[in-house]
Amino acid sequence: MRAEESMKKKLRPLGIYDLSDGTNISAELKAYAEALDRHRDNLDEALRECFIGTAEDYGLSEREKIFTSPRTSRTAAGRRELLRERFVLGERDFTPEGFEKFLRSFGANTFSYSELPSAQSFTVVLGGDYPPAEEEWIKNQIRLIIPAHLDGYVYSGGQIFGVIDLRDLTFAEIDAQDYSWDQLNNL
């Protein structure tokens, strides 16, 4: 119920005001109601933007600024989902499952990763199609969370042969797998 209707409903039983259209009282109530309705709309918007689950505009943008610039290329629902995933990460998430949660919180949906302890390297391969700026941001975020004692490699689409070569496989071992060209590209 809007303010004018609410005020008239409350004043009518008193019987001391002429609330018909065109009276000074009616005009005054309309003026008050206009300001009160705007104020109510502003309060509703502020309340909606306070929570990730209902935010649609600046409530999302301000939270995204904690990590990066606002991700306006995504829908509000997609942005809310990424923020939820990002905010539930904790100090016990430095496990393989936690690393996958990190990757999903960046917006990476298709990925693979491998660690080569003997070479002290960690490789992440991103799948999917991202706008160039978003892809670069995701790669940078991944580089920031890879442990400092490891050489971190982040690629899009497939590993380079230098990384595959670190596995110390001979040609005969690779050839015995009978890979197609597509499978080789996606190793």
CSV table of C-alpha atoms in Angstrom, one decimal:
chain,number,residue,atom,x,y,z
A,1,MET,CA,0.0,0.0,0.0
A,2,ARG,CA,1.4,3.4,-1.0
A,3,ALA,CA,1.6,6.3,1.5
A,4,GLU,CA,-1.4,8.3,0.3
A,5,GLU,CA,-3.8,5.4,0.5
A,6,SER,CA,-2.4,4.5,3.9
A,7,MET,CA,-2.7,8.0,5.3
A,8,LYS,CA,-6.3,8.4,4.0
A,9,LYS,CA,-7.3,5.0,5.4
A,10,LYS,CA,-6.0,6.1,8.9
A,11,LEU,CA,-7.6,9.6,8.8
A,12,ARG,CA,-11.0,8.6,7.4
A,13,PRO,CA,-12.3,7.1,10.7
A,14,LEU,CA,-11.5,10.3,12.6
A,15,GLY,CA,-14.1,12.1,10.5
A,16,ILE,CA,-12.6,15.6,11.0
A,17,TYR,CA,-10.9,16.0,7.6
A,18,ASP,CA,-12.4,16.4,4.2
A,19,LEU,CA,-10.3,13.9,2.2
A,20,SER,CA,-12.1,14.3,-1.1
A,21,ASP,CA,-10.0,15.2,-4.2
A,22,GLY,CA,-9.3,18.9,-4.8
A,23,THR,CA,-9.2,19.9,-1.1
A,24,ASN,CA,-6.2,21.4,0.6
A,25,ILE,CA,-5.9,18.4,2.9
A,26,SER,CA,-5.9,16.0,-0.1
A,27,ALA,CA,-3.2,18.1,-1.9
A,28,GLU,CA,-1.1,18.2,1.3
A,29,LEU,CA,-1.4,14.4,1.7
A,30,LYS,CA,-0.4,13.9,-2.0
A,31,ALA,CA,2.7,16.0,-1.4
A,32,TYR,CA,3.7,14.1,1.7
A,33,ALA,CA,2.9,10.8,0.0
A,34,GLU,CA,5.2,11.6,-2.9
A,35,ALA,CA,8.1,12.2,-0.6
A,36,LEU,CA,7.3,9.2,1.6
A,37,ASP,CA,6.9,6.9,-1.4
A,38,ARG,CA,10.3,8.0,-2.8
A,39,HIS,CA,11.9,7.5,0.6
A,40,ARG,CA,10.3,4.0,0.9
A,41,ASP,CA,11.6,3.1,-2.5
A,42,ASN,CA,15.1,4.2,-1.6
A,43,LEU,CA,15.0,2.2,1.6
A,44,ASP,CA,13.7,-0.9,-0.3
A,45,GLU,CA,16.6,-0.5,-2.8
A,46,ALA,CA,19.2,-0.1,0.0
A,47,LEU,CA,17.9,-3.1,1.8
A,48,ARG,CA,17.9,-5.2,-1.3
A,49,GLU,CA,21.5,-4.2,-2.2
A,50,CYS,CA,22.7,-5.1,1.3
A,51,PHE,CA,22.6,-8.8,0.7
A,52,ILE,CA,24.3,-10.8,-2.0
A,53,GLY,CA,21.2,-13.0,-2.5
A,54,THR,CA,19.1,-10.0,-3.6
A,55,ALA,CA,21.6,-7.4,-4.8
A,56,GLU,CA,21.2,-6.3,-8.4
A,57,ASP,CA,23.4,-3.3,-8.9
A,58,TYR,CA,25.8,-1.5,-6.6
A,59,GLY,CA,25.5,-4.2,-3.9
A,60,LEU,CA,27.2,-6.5,-6.4
A,61,SER,CA,29.6,-3.9,-7.8
A,62,GLU,CA,30.9,-2.8,-4.4
A,63,ARG,CA,31.6,-6.4,-3.3
A,64,GLU,CA,33.3,-7.2,-6.6
A,65,LYS,CA,35.6,-4.2,-6.1
A,66,ILE,CA,37.2,-6.1,-3.2
A,67,PHE,CA,38.6,-8.6,-5.7
A,68,THR,CA,38.5,-6.8,-9.0
A,69,SER,CA,36.5,-4.4,-11.1
A,70,PRO,CA,32.8,-5.2,-11.4
A,71,ARG,CA,32.1,-8.1,-13.7
A,72,THR,CA,29.3,-6.5,-15.7
A,73,SER,CA,29.6,-9.0,-18.6
A,74,ARG,CA,27.8,-11.5,-16.4
A,75,THR,CA,24.2,-11.6,-15.3
A,76,ALA,CA,23.2,-10.5,-11.8
A,77,ALA,CA,22.6,-14.2,-10.9
A,78,GLY,CA,26.0,-15.3,-12.2
A,79,ARG,CA,27.7,-12.4,-10.3
A,80,ARG,CA,25.9,-13.4,-7.1
A,81,GLU,CA,27.0,-17.0,-7.5
A,82,LEU,CA,30.6,-16.1,-7.9
A,83,LEU,CA,30.5,-13.8,-4.9
A,84,ARG,CA,28.9,-16.5,-2.8
A,85,GLU,CA,31.7,-18.9,-3.7
A,86,ARG,CA,34.4,-16.4,-3.1
A,87,PHE,CA,33.2,-15.4,0.3
A,88,VAL,CA,32.9,-18.9,1.6
A,89,LEU,CA,36.5,-19.7,1.1
A,90,GLY,CA,38.5,-20.2,4.3
A,91,GLU,CA,41.8,-21.0,5.7
A,92,ARG,CA,41.2,-24.7,5.4
A,93,ASP,CA,40.6,-24.5,1.6
A,94,PHE,CA,44.2,-25.0,0.6
A,95,THR,CA,43.6,-28.5,-0.6
A,96,PRO,CA,42.8,-29.8,-4.1
A,97,GLU,CA,39.1,-29.5,-3.4
A,98,GLY,CA,39.7,-26.0,-2.0
A,99,PHE,CA,41.8,-25.1,-5.1
A,100,GLU,CA,38.9,-26.1,-7.3
A,101,LYS,CA,36.6,-23.9,-5.2
A,102,PHE,CA,39.0,-21.0,-5.8
A,103,LEU,CA,39.0,-21.6,-9.6
A,104,ARG,CA,35.2,-21.7,-9.7
A,105,SER,CA,35.0,-18.5,-7.7
A,106,PHE,CA,37.0,-16.8,-10.4
A,107,GLY,CA,34.5,-17.9,-13.0
A,108,ALA,CA,36.5,-20.8,-14.4
A,109,ASN,CA,34.1,-23.6,-15.1
A,110,THR,CA,36.3,-26.0,-17.1
A,111,PHE,CA,39.9,-26.5,-16.0
A,112,SER,CA,42.5,-29.1,-15.2
A,113,TYR,CA,45.6,-28.8,-13.1
A,114,SER,CA,48.6,-30.8,-12.3
A,115,GLU,CA,51.5,-30.5,-9.9
A,116,LEU,CA,55.0,-31.9,-10.6
A,117,PRO,CA,56.7,-31.9,-7.3
A,118,SER,CA,60.1,-33.0,-8.8
A,119,ALA,CA,60.1,-30.0,-11.1
A,120,GLN,CA,58.5,-27.8,-8.4
A,121,SER,CA,55.8,-26.6,-10.9
A,122,PHE,CA,52.1,-26.3,-10.9
A,123,THR,CA,50.1,-26.0,-14.1
A,124,VAL,CA,46.6,-24.9,-14.6
A,125,VAL,CA,44.8,-25.3,-18.0
A,126,LEU,CA,41.7,-23.2,-18.5
A,127,GLY,CA,38.9,-24.5,-20.8
A,128,GLY,CA,36.0,-22.5,-21.9
A,129,ASP,CA,35.6,-19.2,-23.8
A,130,TYR,CA,36.1,-15.9,-22.0
A,131,PRO,CA,36.3,-12.3,-23.1
A,132,PRO,CA,40.0,-11.4,-23.3
A,133,ALA,CA,40.0,-9.1,-20.3
A,134,GLU,CA,38.2,-11.6,-18.1
A,135,GLU,CA,40.5,-14.5,-19.2
A,136,GLU,CA,43.5,-12.4,-18.3
A,137,TRP,CA,42.0,-11.5,-14.9
A,138,ILE,CA,41.3,-15.2,-14.2
A,139,LYS,CA,44.8,-16.1,-15.1
A,140,ASN,CA,46.2,-13.4,-12.8
A,141,GLN,CA,44.0,-14.5,-9.9
A,142,ILE,CA,45.3,-18.1,-10.4
A,143,ARG,CA,48.9,-17.0,-10.4
A,144,LEU,CA,48.3,-15.1,-7.1
A,145,ILE,CA,47.1,-18.2,-5.3
A,146,ILE,CA,49.6,-20.7,-6.6
A,147,PRO,CA,52.1,-21.3,-3.7
A,148,ALA,CA,55.1,-19.1,-4.0
A,149,HIS,CA,57.6,-22.0,-3.8
A,150,LEU,CA,56.2,-23.5,-7.1
A,151,ASP,CA,56.7,-22.3,-10.6
A,152,GLY,CA,53.1,-21.5,-11.8
A,153,TYR,CA,52.0,-21.9,-15.3
A,154,VAL,CA,48.5,-20.9,-16.5
A,155,TYR,CA,47.4,-21.7,-20.0
A,156,SER,CA,44.2,-21.5,-22.0
A,157,GLY,CA,43.0,-24.4,-24.1
A,158,GLY,CA,45.8,-26.9,-23.7
A,159,GLN,CA,49.3,-27.4,-22.2
A,160,ILE,CA,52.4,-26.4,-24.2
A,161,PHE,CA,54.8,-29.2,-25.0
A,162,GLY,CA,57.4,-27.9,-22.6
A,163,VAL,CA,55.0,-28.7,-19.7
A,164,ILE,CA,54.2,-32.1,-21.2
A,165,ASP,CA,57.9,-32.7,-21.6
A,166,LEU,CA,58.4,-32.2,-17.8
A,167,ARG,CA,56.5,-35.5,-17.3
A,168,ASP,CA,59.6,-37.3,-18.6
A,169,LEU,CA,57.7,-39.5,-21.0
A,170,THR,CA,59.5,-41.0,-23.9
A,171,PHE,CA,58.1,-40.9,-27.4
A,172,ALA,CA,57.4,-44.6,-27.2
A,173,GLU,CA,55.3,-44.1,-24.0
A,174,ILE,CA,53.3,-41.3,-25.6
A,175,ASP,CA,52.9,-43.2,-28.9
A,176,ALA,CA,51.7,-46.3,-27.1
A,177,GLN,CA,48.7,-44.3,-25.9
A,178,ASP,CA,47.5,-44.1,-29.5
A,179,TYR,CA,46.2,-40.5,-29.0
A,180,SER,CA,44.4,-38.7,-31.8
A,181,TRP,CA,45.5,-35.2,-32.7
A,182,ASP,CA,42.7,-33.7,-30.7
A,183,GLN,CA,43.7,-35.7,-27.7
A,184,LEU,CA,47.3,-34.7,-28.0
A,185,ASN,CA,46.2,-31.0,-28.2
A,186,ASN,CA,44.3,-31.4,-25.0
A,187,LEU,CA,46.8,-33.3,-22.9
